[in-house]
Amino acid sequence: MTETTSAPTGAGTTRLALVLAAAMFVLVVDTSLMNVSISQVVHDLGTTVSGVQAAIALEALVSAAFILLSSKVGDLIGRKRAYVIGLLGYAIGALAMTVAQSLAAIIVFWAICGGLGASLLLPAMQALIHGNFDGAARKKTYALVGASAAIAAAVGPLLGGFVTTFLSWRVGFLLEVIVIAVVLSQIKLIRDVPYTGSRAFDVPGAVLSVVGMGAVVLGILVWQEGGEYVGAIIAVGLVALGAFAWWLRRRHREGRVTVLDPELFSFPHFRIGVSQQLLQQVTLGGAMIALPIFLQISLGYNAMQAGLSLAPLSLTMFAVALVAGRRKARRRAATIVAAGFGLAALGMAVIIPIVPRADSGWALAIPLAIAGAGLGLLVSQLNNYTLAPIADERSSEAAGVNSAAGSFGLSFGLAVAGGVLLATLSIAFTNMTESSKIIPPPAQAQIADTLEHDAQVVSNTQLDKTLAKQPPPVREEILQINEDSTHRALQAALLVPIIASLLGLFNGFRMRRLPDIVASPAAEASLLG
């Protein structure tokens, strides 16, 4: 992987740009495919909704927790080699999904291997684009790769829904493997980019960053699965994050290499921008786990119907981001960000009273479009705002921190919303069952015991089959309780993106106190999408 072929020119430049864009498309569309296929994956593997949701959150967590470490690994082993290994890790995860017969296989190969692959691939891709293109070609390639990510986010639910409904969710992952194989077949087009910085490695800092982010979200996932020592796991994560911050400041004072430069956080625009990036992704993650569960479980939608129902959110987000990003700004970025979080909170809040009354996904179209417009405004502004004060030579490191914050926010939103959903379901179902005058006490005790150890979201169609031997009045009562408690659980889960959006709105007002800064060209180019 150390060949020093000349940079491509002409048709080769365009071909390489398309190859890199294809790799980014696969990364982004992968999670969309899982989200709209939850019910089918649960049915085919005989697993649970919470288990699949936990795997989705874990994949985002692994990517976030290891991206800083993997960026340095890529520097040491070579960016091209890291790019190839990252693609192979992602391919292993996708290939495993085509033959997986258990949730364990999904967690090990798709969530962990795929997440590690993404953590290697993203920073390596950024460095390779910077080193293989010059001038206008570099700017166009960044724009193309960023556009492919945005398009994947927009069409992912529709594409995943179509493939899952008319073929199989396994076929969707097989198509990912094929695309990755095509990308790898063109690897000779890429010239490796040598790393000229220090080869010293901050091992303790890297370990603390992984343990800190990992333990916080892992504790939430353990909680939603009914595991023990949840508080201890989360406490370990918080202590590790505190120790990480202390370690970075100490190493920096001593003039030693750190896994990231703590001076980046001395810039108020960067500091608040990273926090806004995290809150944006918490909002998105919370919505993208609660909404598909509602559509597929409560409304009984298949993957295609769920994808179509989510289209107002994804397509509006893409369209608004595109228009707002291209138009010359007449308003300050801080004002647009505040408006974006406000619209996201409004859209999600409107959905809450609709949940128990909706009989189709069309009932969610307008609030989803409102939320999508808000998220689109955020996408159009936050990246450039965050990196605006960062010098060109530090833009890659800053972009890595920004990406890690976004991935951590996504995994946190997925985990917390899922955990809130299951906890609320268990409490509501138990309380309504115990207060029922129709369900006999022995059955009440059995239901309470089952939910205490294994609360799961199931549709009335699934539940009706297990209640076939119950008297009709009891069966109808339990089905009604399941429907009501599921609606309450989904409403509670939607509070996660609403609260995150309101925090972002508050931060947006804080942003207005800071002066505007125009981002440098290198800073603008250092984020993929």
mmCIF file of N, CA and C in Angstrom, residues 248-339:
data_model
loop_
_atom_site.group_PDB
_atom_site.id
_atom_site.type_symbol
_atom_site.label_atom_id
_atom_site.label_comp_id
_atom_site.label_asym_id
_atom_site.label_seq_id
_atom_site.Cartn_x
_atom_site.Cartn_y
_atom_site.Cartn_z
ATOM 1 N N LEU A 248 -5.583 15.384 28.901
ATOM 2 C CA LEU A 248 -5.236 16.201 27.743
ATOM 3 C C LEU A 248 -4.581 17.511 28.174
ATOM 4 N N ARG A 249 -5.154 18.159 29.182
ATOM 5 C CA ARG A 249 -4.585 19.435 29.643
ATOM 6 C C ARG A 249 -3.185 19.233 30.230
ATOM 7 N N ARG A 250 -3.022 18.145 30.976
ATOM 8 C CA ARG A 250 -1.712 17.886 31.582
ATOM 9 C C ARG A 250 -0.653 17.619 30.505
ATOM 10 N N ARG A 251 -0.981 16.721 29.562
ATOM 11 C CA ARG A 251 -0.016 16.403 28.496
ATOM 12 C C ARG A 251 0.311 17.642 27.669
ATOM 13 N N HIS A 252 -0.720 18.458 27.424
ATOM 14 C CA HIS A 252 -0.489 19.650 26.610
ATOM 15 C C HIS A 252 0.448 20.624 27.332
ATOM 16 N N ARG A 253 0.276 20.809 28.635
ATOM 17 C CA ARG A 253 1.175 21.687 29.401
ATOM 18 C C ARG A 253 2.609 21.184 29.368
ATOM 19 N N GLU A 254 2.760 19.851 29.334
ATOM 20 C CA GLU A 254 4.098 19.261 29.314
ATOM 21 C C GLU A 254 4.709 19.243 27.914
ATOM 22 N N GLY A 255 3.931 19.698 26.924
ATOM 23 C CA GLY A 255 4.431 19.735 25.553
ATOM 24 C C GLY A 255 4.512 18.370 24.905
ATOM 25 N N ARG A 256 3.727 17.423 25.367
ATOM 26 C CA ARG A 256 3.750 16.064 24.820
ATOM 27 C C ARG A 256 2.570 15.847 23.888
ATOM 28 N N VAL A 257 2.686 14.793 23.072
ATOM 29 C CA VAL A 257 1.653 14.488 22.081
ATOM 30 C C VAL A 257 0.363 14.077 22.774
ATOM 31 N N THR A 258 -0.765 14.583 22.280
ATOM 32 C CA THR A 258 -2.078 14.211 22.805
ATOM 33 C C THR A 258 -2.936 13.658 21.669
ATOM 34 N N VAL A 259 -3.939 12.837 22.035
ATOM 35 C CA VAL A 259 -4.798 12.245 21.025
ATOM 36 C C VAL A 259 -5.604 13.316 20.308
ATOM 37 N N LEU A 260 -5.846 14.437 20.955
ATOM 38 C CA LEU A 260 -6.391 15.625 20.310
ATOM 39 C C LEU A 260 -5.902 16.849 21.063
ATOM 40 N N ASP A 261 -5.828 17.970 20.364
ATOM 41 C CA ASP A 261 -5.290 19.192 20.948
ATOM 42 C C ASP A 261 -6.372 19.895 21.773
ATOM 43 N N PRO A 262 -6.202 19.992 23.102
ATOM 44 C CA PRO A 262 -7.231 20.647 23.920
ATOM 45 C C PRO A 262 -7.391 22.126 23.600
ATOM 46 N N GLU A 263 -6.395 22.729 22.933
ATOM 47 C CA GLU A 263 -6.503 24.144 22.585
ATOM 48 C C GLU A 263 -7.624 24.404 21.579
ATOM 49 N N LEU A 264 -8.054 23.349 20.873
ATOM 50 C CA LEU A 264 -9.173 23.529 19.952
ATOM 51 C C LEU A 264 -10.401 24.067 20.685
ATOM 52 N N PHE A 265 -10.572 23.627 21.934
ATOM 53 C CA PHE A 265 -11.747 24.028 22.694
ATOM 54 C C PHE A 265 -11.604 25.416 23.304
ATOM 55 N N SER A 266 -10.467 26.064 23.054
ATOM 56 C CA SER A 266 -10.326 27.449 23.501
ATOM 57 C C SER A 266 -11.055 28.399 22.564
ATOM 58 N N PHE A 267 -11.424 27.915 21.380
ATOM 59 C CA PHE A 267 -12.189 28.720 20.435
ATOM 60 C C PHE A 267 -13.672 28.588 20.757
ATOM 61 N N PRO A 268 -14.349 29.647 21.141
ATOM 62 C CA PRO A 268 -15.759 29.529 21.528
ATOM 63 C C PRO A 268 -16.653 29.031 20.399
ATOM 64 N N HIS A 269 -16.348 29.420 19.151
ATOM 65 C CA HIS A 269 -17.158 28.944 18.027
ATOM 66 C C HIS A 269 -17.039 27.429 17.871
ATOM 67 N N PHE A 270 -15.826 26.923 18.012
ATOM 68 C CA PHE A 270 -15.625 25.480 17.880
ATOM 69 C C PHE A 270 -16.298 24.749 19.036
ATOM 70 N N ARG A 271 -16.135 25.266 20.227
ATOM 71 C CA ARG A 271 -16.683 24.615 21.410
ATOM 72 C C ARG A 271 -18.212 24.516 21.334
ATOM 73 N N ILE A 272 -18.867 25.605 21.010
ATOM 74 C CA ILE A 272 -20.326 25.578 20.955
ATOM 75 C C ILE A 272 -20.808 24.862 19.701
ATOM 76 N N GLY A 273 -20.008 24.936 18.631
ATOM 77 C CA GLY A 273 -20.381 24.236 17.397
ATOM 78 C C GLY A 273 -20.368 22.729 17.566
ATOM 79 N N VAL A 274 -19.354 22.218 18.279
ATOM 80 C CA VAL A 274 -19.291 20.778 18.532
ATOM 81 C C VAL A 274 -20.472 20.331 19.390
ATOM 82 N N SER A 275 -20.821 21.128 20.383
ATOM 83 C CA SER A 275 -21.965 20.768 21.228
ATOM 84 C C SER A 275 -23.257 20.787 20.428
ATOM 85 N N GLN A 276 -23.376 21.728 19.480
ATOM 86 C CA GLN A 276 -24.568 21.776 18.626
ATOM 87 C C GLN A 276 -24.607 20.584 17.671
ATOM 88 N N GLN A 277 -23.445 20.177 17.187
ATOM 89 C CA GLN A 277 -23.380 18.997 16.328
ATOM 90 C C GLN A 277 -23.861 17.767 17.084
ATOM 91 N N LEU A 278 -23.437 17.636 18.337
ATOM 92 C CA LEU A 278 -23.849 16.516 19.166
ATOM 93 C C LEU A 278 -25.366 16.534 19.389
ATOM 94 N N LEU A 279 -25.925 17.713 19.703
ATOM 95 C CA LEU A 279 -27.364 17.815 19.952
ATOM 96 C C LEU A 279 -28.177 17.559 18.679
ATOM 97 N N GLN A 280 -27.658 18.003 17.548
ATOM 98 C CA GLN A 280 -28.335 17.719 16.282
ATOM 99 C C GLN A 280 -28.447 16.215 16.050
ATOM 100 N N GLN A 281 -27.371 15.494 16.323
ATOM 101 C CA GLN A 281 -27.367 14.053 16.089
ATOM 102 C C GLN A 281 -28.181 13.305 17.148
ATOM 103 N N VAL A 282 -28.234 13.824 18.384
ATOM 104 C CA VAL A 282 -29.129 13.230 19.382
ATOM 105 C C VAL A 282 -30.576 13.350 18.897
ATOM 106 N N THR A 283 -30.914 14.515 18.356
ATOM 107 C CA THR A 283 -32.262 14.732 17.812
ATOM 108 C C THR A 283 -32.560 13.738 16.699
ATOM 109 N N LEU A 284 -31.626 13.615 15.766
ATOM 110 C CA LEU A 284 -31.831 12.708 14.641
ATOM 111 C C LEU A 284 -31.887 11.258 15.097
ATOM 112 N N GLY A 285 -30.964 10.867 15.984
ATOM 113 C CA GLY A 285 -30.932 9.488 16.455
ATOM 114 C C GLY A 285 -32.194 9.108 17.201
ATOM 115 N N GLY A 286 -32.673 9.999 18.086
ATOM 116 C CA GLY A 286 -33.898 9.715 18.815
ATOM 117 C C GLY A 286 -35.090 9.557 17.898
ATOM 118 N N ALA A 287 -35.183 10.434 16.890
ATOM 119 C CA ALA A 287 -36.306 10.359 15.951
ATOM 120 C C ALA A 287 -36.231 9.105 15.091
ATOM 121 N N MET A 288 -35.027 8.746 14.655
ATOM 122 C CA MET A 288 -34.892 7.646 13.712
ATOM 123 C C MET A 288 -34.963 6.273 14.371
ATOM 124 N N ILE A 289 -35.084 6.207 15.697
ATOM 125 C CA ILE A 289 -35.380 4.928 16.326
ATOM 126 C C ILE A 289 -36.845 4.872 16.742
ATOM 127 N N ALA A 290 -37.409 6.003 17.211
ATOM 128 C CA ALA A 290 -38.803 6.002 17.663
ATOM 129 C C ALA A 290 -39.776 5.919 16.489
ATOM 130 N N LEU A 291 -39.527 6.677 15.436
ATOM 131 C CA LEU A 291 -40.480 6.733 14.322
ATOM 132 C C LEU A 291 -40.599 5.407 13.567
ATOM 133 N N PRO A 292 -39.482 4.751 13.185
ATOM 134 C CA PRO A 292 -39.640 3.454 12.512
ATOM 135 C C PRO A 292 -40.341 2.412 13.372
ATOM 136 N N ILE A 293 -40.084 2.425 14.697
ATOM 137 C CA ILE A 293 -40.770 1.475 15.579
ATOM 138 C C ILE A 293 -42.272 1.741 15.575
ATOM 139 N N PHE A 294 -42.652 3.018 15.627
ATOM 140 C CA PHE A 294 -44.068 3.368 15.586
ATOM 141 C C PHE A 294 -44.714 2.896 14.287
ATOM 142 N N LEU A 295 -44.043 3.155 13.166
ATOM 143 C CA LEU A 295 -44.619 2.812 11.868
ATOM 144 C C LEU A 295 -44.719 1.301 11.660
ATOM 145 N N GLN A 296 -43.694 0.581 12.105
ATOM 146 C CA GLN A 296 -43.657 -0.856 11.833
ATOM 147 C C GLN A 296 -44.373 -1.689 12.896
ATOM 148 N N ILE A 297 -44.430 -1.200 14.119
ATOM 149 C CA ILE A 297 -45.067 -1.962 15.188
ATOM 150 C C ILE A 297 -46.514 -1.515 15.395
ATOM 151 N N SER A 298 -46.720 -0.232 15.663
ATOM 152 C CA SER A 298 -48.068 0.255 15.947
ATOM 153 C C SER A 298 -48.965 0.246 14.714
ATOM 154 N N LEU A 299 -48.429 0.682 13.571
ATOM 155 C CA LEU A 299 -49.240 0.727 12.356
ATOM 156 C C LEU A 299 -49.102 -0.526 11.509
ATOM 157 N N GLY A 300 -48.170 -1.399 11.861
ATOM 158 C CA GLY A 300 -48.003 -2.643 11.119
ATOM 159 C C GLY A 300 -47.469 -2.463 9.716
ATOM 160 N N TYR A 301 -46.693 -1.403 9.492
ATOM 161 C CA TYR A 301 -46.175 -1.122 8.155
ATOM 162 C C TYR A 301 -45.022 -2.063 7.794
ATOM 163 N N ASN A 302 -44.907 -2.363 6.495
ATOM 164 C CA ASN A 302 -43.719 -3.061 6.024
ATOM 165 C C ASN A 302 -42.619 -2.026 5.780
ATOM 166 N N ALA A 303 -41.448 -2.500 5.367
ATOM 167 C CA ALA A 303 -40.300 -1.601 5.224
ATOM 168 C C ALA A 303 -40.542 -0.516 4.179
ATOM 169 N N MET A 304 -41.210 -0.873 3.070
ATOM 170 C CA MET A 304 -41.466 0.107 2.024
ATOM 171 C C MET A 304 -42.411 1.188 2.520
ATOM 172 N N GLN A 305 -43.466 0.800 3.209
ATOM 173 C CA GLN A 305 -44.408 1.780 3.744
ATOM 174 C C GLN A 305 -43.742 2.676 4.784
ATOM 175 N N ALA A 306 -42.883 2.082 5.618
ATOM 176 C CA ALA A 306 -42.169 2.875 6.613
ATOM 177 C C ALA A 306 -41.226 3.872 5.939
ATOM 178 N N GLY A 307 -40.523 3.418 4.896
ATOM 179 C CA GLY A 307 -39.620 4.306 4.174
ATOM 180 C C GLY A 307 -40.352 5.463 3.524
ATOM 181 N N LEU A 308 -41.510 5.190 2.933
ATOM 182 C CA LEU A 308 -42.311 6.248 2.314
ATOM 183 C C LEU A 308 -42.824 7.228 3.363
ATOM 184 N N SER A 309 -43.204 6.707 4.513
ATOM 185 C CA SER A 309 -43.718 7.573 5.574
ATOM 186 C C SER A 309 -42.637 8.481 6.135
ATOM 187 N N LEU A 310 -41.381 8.013 6.127
ATOM 188 C CA LEU A 310 -40.268 8.825 6.631
ATOM 189 C C LEU A 310 -39.710 9.775 5.573
ATOM 190 N N ALA A 311 -40.165 9.625 4.322
ATOM 191 C CA ALA A 311 -39.642 10.448 3.233
ATOM 192 C C ALA A 311 -39.805 11.947 3.473
ATOM 193 N N PRO A 312 -40.931 12.432 4.031
ATOM 194 C CA PRO A 312 -41.023 13.880 4.276
ATOM 195 C C PRO A 312 -39.890 14.407 5.151
ATOM 196 N N LEU A 313 -39.439 13.620 6.112
ATOM 197 C CA LEU A 313 -38.336 14.047 6.971
ATOM 198 C C LEU A 313 -37.022 14.070 6.198
ATOM 199 N N SER A 314 -36.671 12.951 5.562
ATOM 200 C CA SER A 314 -35.359 12.844 4.910
ATOM 201 C C SER A 314 -35.258 13.726 3.669
ATOM 202 N N LEU A 315 -36.307 13.752 2.844
ATOM 203 C CA LEU A 315 -36.241 14.538 1.612
ATOM 204 C C LEU A 315 -36.270 16.034 1.899
ATOM 205 N N THR A 316 -37.077 16.454 2.867
ATOM 206 C CA THR A 316 -37.106 17.871 3.223
ATOM 207 C C THR A 316 -35.767 18.298 3.821
ATOM 208 N N MET A 317 -35.189 17.448 4.649
ATOM 209 C CA MET A 317 -33.883 17.755 5.227
ATOM 210 C C MET A 317 -32.853 17.958 4.120
ATOM 211 N N PHE A 318 -32.843 17.067 3.127
ATOM 212 C CA PHE A 318 -31.898 17.169 2.016
ATOM 213 C C PHE A 318 -32.135 18.438 1.204
ATOM 214 N N ALA A 319 -33.398 18.703 0.854
ATOM 215 C CA ALA A 319 -33.713 19.846 0.001
ATOM 216 C C ALA A 319 -33.379 21.167 0.692
ATOM 217 N N VAL A 320 -33.759 21.301 1.955
ATOM 218 C CA VAL A 320 -33.491 22.546 2.677
ATOM 219 C C VAL A 320 -31.990 22.750 2.874
ATOM 220 N N ALA A 321 -31.269 21.681 3.200
ATOM 221 C CA ALA A 321 -29.815 21.791 3.367
ATOM 222 C C ALA A 321 -29.157 22.241 2.070
ATOM 223 N N LEU A 322 -29.639 21.704 0.940
ATOM 224 C CA LEU A 322 -29.074 22.049 -0.361
ATOM 225 C C LEU A 322 -29.327 23.513 -0.693
ATOM 226 N N VAL A 323 -30.560 23.952 -0.511
ATOM 227 C CA VAL A 323 -30.921 25.332 -0.854
ATOM 228 C C VAL A 323 -30.254 26.313 0.106
ATOM 229 N N ALA A 324 -30.333 26.031 1.403
ATOM 230 C CA ALA A 324 -29.758 26.943 2.392
ATOM 231 C C ALA A 324 -28.241 27.007 2.289
ATOM 232 N N GLY A 325 -27.620 25.900 1.886
ATOM 233 C CA GLY A 325 -26.169 25.877 1.765
ATOM 234 C C GLY A 325 -25.658 26.624 0.557
ATOM 235 N N ARG A 326 -26.481 26.693 -0.506
ATOM 236 C CA ARG A 326 -26.024 27.336 -1.740
ATOM 237 C C ARG A 326 -26.340 28.821 -1.787
ATOM 238 N N ARG A 327 -27.425 29.203 -1.141
ATOM 239 C CA ARG A 327 -27.806 30.611 -1.178
ATOM 240 C C ARG A 327 -26.853 31.454 -0.346
ATOM 241 N N LYS A 328 -26.582 32.628 -0.840
ATOM 242 C CA LYS A 328 -25.739 33.549 -0.088
ATOM 243 C C LYS A 328 -26.472 33.956 1.179
ATOM 244 N N ALA A 329 -25.824 33.787 2.311
ATOM 245 C CA ALA A 329 -26.487 33.993 3.590
ATOM 246 C C ALA A 329 -26.912 35.450 3.765
ATOM 247 N N ARG A 330 -28.206 35.646 4.023
ATOM 248 C CA ARG A 330 -28.705 36.966 4.367
ATOM 249 C C ARG A 330 -28.874 37.113 5.875
ATOM 250 N N ARG A 331 -28.890 35.971 6.546
ATOM 251 C CA ARG A 331 -29.021 35.974 7.991
ATOM 252 C C ARG A 331 -27.795 35.311 8.602
ATOM 253 N N ARG A 332 -27.544 35.627 9.839
ATOM 254 C CA ARG A 332 -26.394 35.060 10.525
ATOM 255 C C ARG A 332 -26.583 33.559 10.713
ATOM 256 N N ALA A 333 -25.447 32.850 10.726
ATOM 257 C CA ALA A 333 -25.499 31.399 10.919
ATOM 258 C C ALA A 333 -26.153 31.054 12.247
ATOM 259 N N ALA A 334 -25.885 31.844 13.289
ATOM 260 C CA ALA A 334 -26.465 31.579 14.605
ATOM 261 C C ALA A 334 -27.981 31.660 14.558
ATOM 262 N N THR A 335 -28.521 32.606 13.798
ATOM 263 C CA THR A 335 -29.971 32.746 13.674
ATOM 264 C C THR A 335 -30.565 31.544 12.947
ATOM 265 N N ILE A 336 -29.889 31.095 11.899
ATOM 266 C CA ILE A 336 -30.379 29.947 11.132
ATOM 267 C C ILE A 336 -30.332 28.685 11.986
ATOM 268 N N VAL A 337 -29.271 28.514 12.773
ATOM 269 C CA VAL A 337 -29.154 27.338 13.642
ATOM 270 C C VAL A 337 -30.263 27.340 14.692
ATOM 271 N N ALA A 338 -30.506 28.495 15.306
ATOM 272 C CA ALA A 338 -31.581 28.582 16.298
ATOM 273 C C ALA A 338 -32.927 28.251 15.664
ATOM 274 N N ALA A 339 -33.157 28.757 14.452
ATOM 275 C CA ALA A 339 -34.400 28.448 13.748
ATOM 276 C C ALA A 339 -34.495 26.956 13.432
#
